[in-house]
Coordinates of N, CA and C in Angstrom, one line a residue:
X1 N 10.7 39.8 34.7 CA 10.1 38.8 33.8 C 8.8 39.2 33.2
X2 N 8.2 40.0 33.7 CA 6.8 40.8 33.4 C 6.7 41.5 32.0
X3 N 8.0 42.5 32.1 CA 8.7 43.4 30.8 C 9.0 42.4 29.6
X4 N 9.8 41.0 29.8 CA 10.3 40.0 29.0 C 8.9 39.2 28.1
X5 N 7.9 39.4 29.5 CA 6.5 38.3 28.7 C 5.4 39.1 27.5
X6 N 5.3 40.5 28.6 CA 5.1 41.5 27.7 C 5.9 41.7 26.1
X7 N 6.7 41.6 26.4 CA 7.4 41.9 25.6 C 7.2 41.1 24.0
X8 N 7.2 39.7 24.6 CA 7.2 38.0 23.7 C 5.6 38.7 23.0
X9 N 4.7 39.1 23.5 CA 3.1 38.9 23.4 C 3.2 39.9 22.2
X10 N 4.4 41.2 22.3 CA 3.6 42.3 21.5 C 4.4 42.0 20.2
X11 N 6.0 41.0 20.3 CA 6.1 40.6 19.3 C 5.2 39.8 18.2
X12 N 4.2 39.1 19.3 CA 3.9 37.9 18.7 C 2.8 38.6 17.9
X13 N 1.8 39.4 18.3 CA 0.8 40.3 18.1 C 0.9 41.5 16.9
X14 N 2.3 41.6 16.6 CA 2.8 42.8 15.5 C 4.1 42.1 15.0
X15 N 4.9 41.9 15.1 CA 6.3 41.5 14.2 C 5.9 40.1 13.6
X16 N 5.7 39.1 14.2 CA 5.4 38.1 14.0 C 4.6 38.1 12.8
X17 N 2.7 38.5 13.3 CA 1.5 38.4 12.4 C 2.0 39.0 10.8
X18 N 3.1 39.9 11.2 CA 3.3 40.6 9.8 C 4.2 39.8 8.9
X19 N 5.2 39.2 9.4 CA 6.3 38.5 8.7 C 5.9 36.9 9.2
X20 N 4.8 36.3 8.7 CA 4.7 35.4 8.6 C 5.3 34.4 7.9
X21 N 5.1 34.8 6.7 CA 5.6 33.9 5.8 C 7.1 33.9 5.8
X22 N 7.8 34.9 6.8 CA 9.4 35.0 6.2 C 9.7 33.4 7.2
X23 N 8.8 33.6 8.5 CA 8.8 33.2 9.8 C 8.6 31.4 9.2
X24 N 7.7 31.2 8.3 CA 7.7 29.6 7.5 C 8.4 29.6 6.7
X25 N 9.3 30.0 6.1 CA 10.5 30.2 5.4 C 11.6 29.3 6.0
X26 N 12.3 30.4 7.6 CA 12.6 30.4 8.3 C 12.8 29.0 9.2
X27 N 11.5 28.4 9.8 CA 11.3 27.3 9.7 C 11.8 26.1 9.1
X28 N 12.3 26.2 8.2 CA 12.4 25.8 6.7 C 14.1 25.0 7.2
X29 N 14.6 26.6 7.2 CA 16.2 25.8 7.6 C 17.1 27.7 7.7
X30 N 18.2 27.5 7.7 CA 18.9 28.9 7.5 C 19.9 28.8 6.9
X31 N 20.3 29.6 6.2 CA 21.3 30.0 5.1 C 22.1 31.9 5.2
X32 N 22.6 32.0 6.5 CA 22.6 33.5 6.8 C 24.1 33.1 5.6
X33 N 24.4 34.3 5.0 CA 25.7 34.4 4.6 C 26.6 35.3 5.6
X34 N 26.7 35.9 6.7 CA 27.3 36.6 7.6 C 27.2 36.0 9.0
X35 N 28.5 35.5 9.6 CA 28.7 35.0 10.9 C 29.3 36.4 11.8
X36 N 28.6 36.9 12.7 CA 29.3 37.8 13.5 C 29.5 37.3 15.0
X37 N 30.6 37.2 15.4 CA 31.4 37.1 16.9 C 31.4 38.8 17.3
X38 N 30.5 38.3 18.3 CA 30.4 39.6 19.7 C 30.2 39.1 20.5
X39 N 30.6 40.3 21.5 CA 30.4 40.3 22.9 C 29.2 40.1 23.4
X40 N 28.8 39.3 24.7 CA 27.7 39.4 25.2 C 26.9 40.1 25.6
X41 N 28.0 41.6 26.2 CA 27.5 42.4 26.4 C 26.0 43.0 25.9
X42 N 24.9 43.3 27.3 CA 24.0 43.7 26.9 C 23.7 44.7 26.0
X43 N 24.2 45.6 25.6 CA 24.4 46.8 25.0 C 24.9 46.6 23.6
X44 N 25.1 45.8 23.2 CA 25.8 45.3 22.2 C 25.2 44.4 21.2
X45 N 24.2 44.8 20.6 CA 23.0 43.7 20.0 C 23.3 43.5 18.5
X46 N 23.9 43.0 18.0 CA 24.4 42.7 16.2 C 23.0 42.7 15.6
X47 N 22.3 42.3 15.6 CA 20.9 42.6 14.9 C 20.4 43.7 14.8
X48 N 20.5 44.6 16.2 CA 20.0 45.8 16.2 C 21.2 46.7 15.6
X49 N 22.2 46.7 15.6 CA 23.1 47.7 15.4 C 23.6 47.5 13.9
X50 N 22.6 46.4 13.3 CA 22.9 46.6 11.7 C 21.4 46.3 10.9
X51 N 20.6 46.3 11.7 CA 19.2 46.2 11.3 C 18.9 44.8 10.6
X52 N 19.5 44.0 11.0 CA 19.3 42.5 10.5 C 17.7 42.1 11.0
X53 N 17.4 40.8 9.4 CA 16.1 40.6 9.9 C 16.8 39.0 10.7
X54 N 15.6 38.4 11.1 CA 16.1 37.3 11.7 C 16.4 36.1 10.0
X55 N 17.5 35.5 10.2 CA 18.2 34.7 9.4 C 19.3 35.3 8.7
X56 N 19.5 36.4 9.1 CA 20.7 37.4 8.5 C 22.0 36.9 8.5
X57 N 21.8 36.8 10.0 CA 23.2 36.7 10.9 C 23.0 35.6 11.6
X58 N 24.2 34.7 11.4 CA 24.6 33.5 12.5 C 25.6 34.6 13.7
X59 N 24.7 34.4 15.0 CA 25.3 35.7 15.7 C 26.1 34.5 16.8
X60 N 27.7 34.9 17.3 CA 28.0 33.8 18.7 C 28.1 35.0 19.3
X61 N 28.0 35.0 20.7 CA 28.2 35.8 21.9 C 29.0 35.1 23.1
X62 N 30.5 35.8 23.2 CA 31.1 35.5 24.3 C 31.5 36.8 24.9
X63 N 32.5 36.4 26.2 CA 32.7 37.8 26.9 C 34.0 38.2 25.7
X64 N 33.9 39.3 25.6 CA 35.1 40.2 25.2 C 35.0 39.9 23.6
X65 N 34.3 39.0 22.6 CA 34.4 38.7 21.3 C 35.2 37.7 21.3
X66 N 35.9 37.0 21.7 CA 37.4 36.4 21.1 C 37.0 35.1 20.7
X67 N 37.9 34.8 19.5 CA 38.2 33.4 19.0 C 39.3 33.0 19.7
X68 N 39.4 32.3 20.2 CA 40.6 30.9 20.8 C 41.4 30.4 20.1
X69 N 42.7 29.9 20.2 CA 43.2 29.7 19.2 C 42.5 28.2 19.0
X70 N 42.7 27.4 17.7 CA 42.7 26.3 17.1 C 43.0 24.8 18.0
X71 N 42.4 24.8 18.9 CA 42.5 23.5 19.7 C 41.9 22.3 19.9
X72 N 42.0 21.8 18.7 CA 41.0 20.4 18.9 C 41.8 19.1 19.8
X73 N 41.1 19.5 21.3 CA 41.9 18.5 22.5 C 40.4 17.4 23.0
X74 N 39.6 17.9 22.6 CA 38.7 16.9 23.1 C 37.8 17.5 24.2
X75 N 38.3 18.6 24.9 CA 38.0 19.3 25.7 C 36.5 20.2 25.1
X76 N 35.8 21.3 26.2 CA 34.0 21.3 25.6 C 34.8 22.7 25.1
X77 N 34.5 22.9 23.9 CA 35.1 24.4 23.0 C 34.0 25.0 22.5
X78 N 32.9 25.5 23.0 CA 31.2 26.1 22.6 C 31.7 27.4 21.5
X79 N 33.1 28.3 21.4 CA 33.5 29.4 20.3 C 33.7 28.5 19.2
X80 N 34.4 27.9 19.3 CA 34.9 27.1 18.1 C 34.5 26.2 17.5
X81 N 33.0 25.7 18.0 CA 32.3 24.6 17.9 C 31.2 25.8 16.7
X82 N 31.0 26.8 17.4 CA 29.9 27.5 16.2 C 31.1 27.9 14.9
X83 N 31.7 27.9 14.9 CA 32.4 28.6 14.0 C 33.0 27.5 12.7
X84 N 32.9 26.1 13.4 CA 32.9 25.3 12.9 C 31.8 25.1 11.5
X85 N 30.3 25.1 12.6 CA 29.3 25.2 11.7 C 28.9 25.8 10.8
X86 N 29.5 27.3 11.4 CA 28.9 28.7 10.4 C 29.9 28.1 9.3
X87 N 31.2 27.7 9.2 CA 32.1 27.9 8.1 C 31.7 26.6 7.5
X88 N 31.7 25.1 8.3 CA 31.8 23.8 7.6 C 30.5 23.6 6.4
X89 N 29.2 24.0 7.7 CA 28.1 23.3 7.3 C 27.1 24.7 7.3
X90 N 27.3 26.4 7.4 CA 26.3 26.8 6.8 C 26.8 27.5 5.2
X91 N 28.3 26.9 5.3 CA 29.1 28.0 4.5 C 28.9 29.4 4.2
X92 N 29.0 30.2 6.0 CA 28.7 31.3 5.7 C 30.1 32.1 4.7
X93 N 29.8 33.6 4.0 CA 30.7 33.6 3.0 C 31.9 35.3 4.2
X94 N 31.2 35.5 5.2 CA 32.0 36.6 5.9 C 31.7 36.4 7.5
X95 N 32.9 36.7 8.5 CA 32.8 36.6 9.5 C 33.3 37.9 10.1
X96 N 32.5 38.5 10.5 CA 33.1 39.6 11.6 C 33.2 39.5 12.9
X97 N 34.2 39.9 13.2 CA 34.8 39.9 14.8 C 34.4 41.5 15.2
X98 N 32.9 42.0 15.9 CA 32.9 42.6 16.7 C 33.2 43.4 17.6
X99 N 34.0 44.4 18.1 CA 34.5 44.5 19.1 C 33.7 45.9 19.8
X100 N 33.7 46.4 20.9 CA 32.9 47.8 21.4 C 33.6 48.2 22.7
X101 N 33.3 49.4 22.8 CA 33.4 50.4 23.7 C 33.3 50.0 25.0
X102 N 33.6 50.0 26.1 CA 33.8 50.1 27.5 C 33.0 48.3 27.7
X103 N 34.3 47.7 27.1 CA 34.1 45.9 27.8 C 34.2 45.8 28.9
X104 N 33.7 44.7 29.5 CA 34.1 44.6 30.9 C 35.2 43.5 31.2
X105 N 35.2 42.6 29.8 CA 36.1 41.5 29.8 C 37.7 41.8 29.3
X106 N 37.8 43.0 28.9 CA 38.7 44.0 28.6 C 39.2 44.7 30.0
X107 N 38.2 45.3 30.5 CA 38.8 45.4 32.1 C 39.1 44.5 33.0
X108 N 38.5 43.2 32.9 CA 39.2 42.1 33.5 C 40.3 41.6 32.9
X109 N 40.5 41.8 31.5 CA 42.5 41.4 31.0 C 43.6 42.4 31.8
X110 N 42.7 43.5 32.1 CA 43.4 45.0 32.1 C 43.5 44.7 33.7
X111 N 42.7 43.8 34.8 CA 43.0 43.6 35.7 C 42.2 44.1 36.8
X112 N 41.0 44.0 36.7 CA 40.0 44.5 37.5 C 39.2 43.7 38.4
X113 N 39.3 42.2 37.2 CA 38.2 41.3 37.6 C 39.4 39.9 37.2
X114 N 39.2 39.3 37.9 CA 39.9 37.8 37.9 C 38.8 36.5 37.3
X115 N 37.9 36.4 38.8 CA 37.4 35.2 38.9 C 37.7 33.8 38.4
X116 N 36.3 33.1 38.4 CA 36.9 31.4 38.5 C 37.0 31.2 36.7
X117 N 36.1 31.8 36.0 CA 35.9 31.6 34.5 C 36.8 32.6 33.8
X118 N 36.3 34.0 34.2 CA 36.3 35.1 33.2 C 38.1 35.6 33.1
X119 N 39.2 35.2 34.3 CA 39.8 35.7 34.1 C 40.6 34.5 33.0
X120 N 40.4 33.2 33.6 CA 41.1 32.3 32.5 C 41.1 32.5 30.9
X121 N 39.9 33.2 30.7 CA 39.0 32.7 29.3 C 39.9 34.1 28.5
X122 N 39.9 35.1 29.5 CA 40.5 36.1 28.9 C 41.7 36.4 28.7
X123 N 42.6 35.2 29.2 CA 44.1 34.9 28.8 C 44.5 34.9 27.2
X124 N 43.2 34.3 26.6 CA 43.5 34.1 25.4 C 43.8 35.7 24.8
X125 N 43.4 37.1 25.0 CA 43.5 38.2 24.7 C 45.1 38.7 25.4
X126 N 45.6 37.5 25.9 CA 46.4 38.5 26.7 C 47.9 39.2 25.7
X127 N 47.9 38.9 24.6 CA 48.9 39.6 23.5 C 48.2 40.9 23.1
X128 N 47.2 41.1 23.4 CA 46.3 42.4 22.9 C 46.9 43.6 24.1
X129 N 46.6 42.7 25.1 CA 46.8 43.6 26.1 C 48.5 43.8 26.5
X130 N 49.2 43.3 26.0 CA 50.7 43.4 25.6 C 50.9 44.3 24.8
X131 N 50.3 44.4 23.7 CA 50.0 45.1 22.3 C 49.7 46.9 22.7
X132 N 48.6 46.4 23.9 CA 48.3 48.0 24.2 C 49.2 48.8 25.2
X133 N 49.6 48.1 25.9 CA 50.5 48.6 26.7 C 51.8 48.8 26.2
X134 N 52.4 48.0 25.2 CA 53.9 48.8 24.7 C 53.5 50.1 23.4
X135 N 52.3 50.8 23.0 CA 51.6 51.6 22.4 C 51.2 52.6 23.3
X136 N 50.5 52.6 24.6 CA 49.9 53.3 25.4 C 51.2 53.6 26.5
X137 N 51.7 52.6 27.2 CA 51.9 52.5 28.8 C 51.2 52.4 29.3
X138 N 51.3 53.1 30.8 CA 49.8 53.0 31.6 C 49.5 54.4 32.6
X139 N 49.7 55.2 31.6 CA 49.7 56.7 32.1 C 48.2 57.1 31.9
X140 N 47.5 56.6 30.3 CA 46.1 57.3 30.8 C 44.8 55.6 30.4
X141 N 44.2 55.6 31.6 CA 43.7 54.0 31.6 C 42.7 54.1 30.9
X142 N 41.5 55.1 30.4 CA 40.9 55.0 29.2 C 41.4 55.1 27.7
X143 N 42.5 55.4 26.8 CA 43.2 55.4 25.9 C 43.4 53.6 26.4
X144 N 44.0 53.1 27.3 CA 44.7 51.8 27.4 C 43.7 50.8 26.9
X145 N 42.3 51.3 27.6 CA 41.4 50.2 27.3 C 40.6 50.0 26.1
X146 N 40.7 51.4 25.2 CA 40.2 51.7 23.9 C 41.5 51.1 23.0
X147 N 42.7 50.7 23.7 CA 43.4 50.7 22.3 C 43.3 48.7 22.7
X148 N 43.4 48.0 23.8 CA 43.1 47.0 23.7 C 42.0 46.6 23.3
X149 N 41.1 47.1 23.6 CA 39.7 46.7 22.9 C 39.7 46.4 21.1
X150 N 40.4 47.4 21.0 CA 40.8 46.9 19.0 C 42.0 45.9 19.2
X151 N 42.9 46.0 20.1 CA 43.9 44.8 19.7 C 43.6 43.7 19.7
X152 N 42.3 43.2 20.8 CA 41.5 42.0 21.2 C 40.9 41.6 19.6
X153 N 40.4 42.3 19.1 CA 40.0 42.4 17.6 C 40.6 42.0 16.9
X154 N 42.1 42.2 16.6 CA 43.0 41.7 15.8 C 43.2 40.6 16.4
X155 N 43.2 40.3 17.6 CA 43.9 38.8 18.3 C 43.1 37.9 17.7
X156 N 41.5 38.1 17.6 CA 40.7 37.0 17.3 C 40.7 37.0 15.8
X157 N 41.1 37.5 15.2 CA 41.1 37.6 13.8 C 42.7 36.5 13.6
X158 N 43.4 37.0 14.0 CA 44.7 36.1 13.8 C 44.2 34.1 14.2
X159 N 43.2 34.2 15.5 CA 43.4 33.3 15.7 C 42.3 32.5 14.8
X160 N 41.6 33.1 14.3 CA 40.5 32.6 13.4 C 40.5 32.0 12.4
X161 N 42.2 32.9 11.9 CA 42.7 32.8 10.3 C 43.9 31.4 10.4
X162 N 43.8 30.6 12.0 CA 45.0 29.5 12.1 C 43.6 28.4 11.8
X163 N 42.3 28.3 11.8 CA 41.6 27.4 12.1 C 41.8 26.7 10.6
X164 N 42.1 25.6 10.2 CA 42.4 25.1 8.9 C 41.2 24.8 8.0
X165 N 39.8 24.9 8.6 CA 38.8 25.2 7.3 C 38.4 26.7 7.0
X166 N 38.9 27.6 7.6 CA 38.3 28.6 7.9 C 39.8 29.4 6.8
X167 N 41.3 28.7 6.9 CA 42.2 29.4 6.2 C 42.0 28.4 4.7
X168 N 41.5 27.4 4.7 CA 41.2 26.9 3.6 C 40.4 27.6 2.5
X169 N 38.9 28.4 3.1 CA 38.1 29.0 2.5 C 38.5 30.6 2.3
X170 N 39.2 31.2 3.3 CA 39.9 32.2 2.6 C 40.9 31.8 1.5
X171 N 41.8 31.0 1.5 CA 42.4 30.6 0.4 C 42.0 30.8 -0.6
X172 N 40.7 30.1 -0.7 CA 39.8 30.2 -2.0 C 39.3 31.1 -2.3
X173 N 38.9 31.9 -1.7 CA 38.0 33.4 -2.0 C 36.8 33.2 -1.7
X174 N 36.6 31.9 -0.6 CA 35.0 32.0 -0.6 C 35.0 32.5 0.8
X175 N 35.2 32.7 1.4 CA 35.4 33.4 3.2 C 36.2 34.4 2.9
X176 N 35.7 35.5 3.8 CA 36.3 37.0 4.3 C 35.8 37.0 5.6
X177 N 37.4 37.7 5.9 CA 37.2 38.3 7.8 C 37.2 39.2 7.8
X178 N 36.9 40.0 8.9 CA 36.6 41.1 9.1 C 36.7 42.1 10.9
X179 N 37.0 43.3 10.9 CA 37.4 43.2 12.4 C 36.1 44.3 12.2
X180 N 35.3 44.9 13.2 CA 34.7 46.1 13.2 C 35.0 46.2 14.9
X181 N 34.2 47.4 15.4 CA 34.1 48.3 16.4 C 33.5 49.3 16.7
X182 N 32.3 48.4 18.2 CA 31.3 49.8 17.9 C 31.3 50.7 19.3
X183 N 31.4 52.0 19.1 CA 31.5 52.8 19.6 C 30.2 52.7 20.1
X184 N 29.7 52.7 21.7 CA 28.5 52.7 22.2 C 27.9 54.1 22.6
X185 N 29.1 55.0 23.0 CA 28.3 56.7 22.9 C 28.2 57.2 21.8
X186 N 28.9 56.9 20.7 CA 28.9 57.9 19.6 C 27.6 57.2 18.2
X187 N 28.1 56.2 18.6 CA 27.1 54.9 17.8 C 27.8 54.9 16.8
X188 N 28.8 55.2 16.4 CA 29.9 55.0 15.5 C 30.8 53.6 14.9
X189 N 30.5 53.2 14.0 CA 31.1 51.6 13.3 C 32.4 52.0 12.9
X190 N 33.8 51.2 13.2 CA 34.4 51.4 13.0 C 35.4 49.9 12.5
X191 N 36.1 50.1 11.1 CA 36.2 49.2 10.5 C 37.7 48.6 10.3
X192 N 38.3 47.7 10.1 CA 40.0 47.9 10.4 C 40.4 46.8 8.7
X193 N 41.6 47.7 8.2 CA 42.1 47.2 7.4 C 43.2 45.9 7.7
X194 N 42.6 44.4 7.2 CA 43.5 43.6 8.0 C 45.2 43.7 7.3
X195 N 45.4 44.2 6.4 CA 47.1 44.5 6.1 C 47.2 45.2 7.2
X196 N 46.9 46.6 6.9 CA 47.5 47.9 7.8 C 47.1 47.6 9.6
X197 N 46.0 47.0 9.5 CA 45.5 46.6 11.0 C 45.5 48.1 11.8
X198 N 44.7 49.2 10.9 CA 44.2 50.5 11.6 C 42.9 50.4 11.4
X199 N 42.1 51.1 12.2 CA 40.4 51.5 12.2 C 40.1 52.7 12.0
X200 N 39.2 52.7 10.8 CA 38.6 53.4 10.4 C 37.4 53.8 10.7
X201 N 36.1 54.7 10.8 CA 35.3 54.9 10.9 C 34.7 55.0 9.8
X202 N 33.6 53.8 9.7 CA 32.4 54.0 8.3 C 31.9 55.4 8.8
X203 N 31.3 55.9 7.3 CA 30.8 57.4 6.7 C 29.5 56.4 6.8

């Protein structure tokens, strides 16, 4: 807590005092044009790993990245509820689906970790992990978990593109999706073609 309070003071003392005026702006209201879905993963900071200032990015963080499919049951939906916003009411114009290197919610689809939340929530990925296994097998279990980690990618993209404002605004040309993938040893962004649904690495 010490490192954390520290921490708040030297912002407030140097980032802050400098960017004042962006910070009463800011204030003001926000208008990011880019929604990015990632992982919560500590390691995995969307601001930091694309140098966003604050109001850039409408960022959501769940385990593993995933969108859920389209279920409006009444039930408490905290992914689908931001995504709502970013798309209804901040009209953001691009959404990327995040995905990275050595998940742990990817090892719990892959069968590691169950529990009371994480294993249910991660059912929603479980065609990813179908996906990787009739591509891989299960002869080498790091290849397995790198190729489901992009399939998880594609799953939440598919399930993003059923949400009816969200396929409405792509219709139109005012919304674009997007898959990326960050390599956390290499620091490498890697980008997927949604026809071809292969990844590339940005230059």
């Amino acid at each position: 807590m010490r490192r954390l309070i520290e921490g708040y003071r030297l912002f407030h003392q140097t980032y802050y005092q400098q960017n004042r005026e962006m910070f009463d702006q800011l204030a003001l209201g926000q208008s990011p044009k880019a929604m990015v879905i990632s992982c919560c993963d500590s390691r995995v900071d969307p601001g930091l790993i694309f140098n966003a200032a604050p109001g850039e990015i409408f960022s959501l963080r769940n385990v593993a990245n995933l969108v859920p499919p389209f279920s409006p049951d009444g039930a408490n939906h905290g992914t689908s509820a931001a995504i709502e916003f970013a798309v209804c009411s901040l009209k953001v114009e691009h959404i990327i689906v995040l995905g990275h290197a050595h998940c742990g919610g990817v090892s719990a689809l892959l069968g590691a970790h169950e529990g009371d939340f994480i294993g249910p929530w991660m059912r929603v990925a479980e065609p990813a992990r179908d996906a990787a296994l009739a591509q891989v097998g299960d002869g080498d279990p790091e290849l397995l978990h790198r190729i489901c980690e992009l399939e998880t990618v594609k799953i939440s993209l598919a399930n993003l593109a059923e949400f009816p404002w969200v396929r409405e605004r792509v219709a139109a040309g005012k919304l674009f999706l997007h898959g990326w993938y960050f390599d956390i040893e290499k620091g490498e962004l890697l980008t997927t073609d949604n026809e071809a649904g292969t990844f590339e690495r940005v230059v």
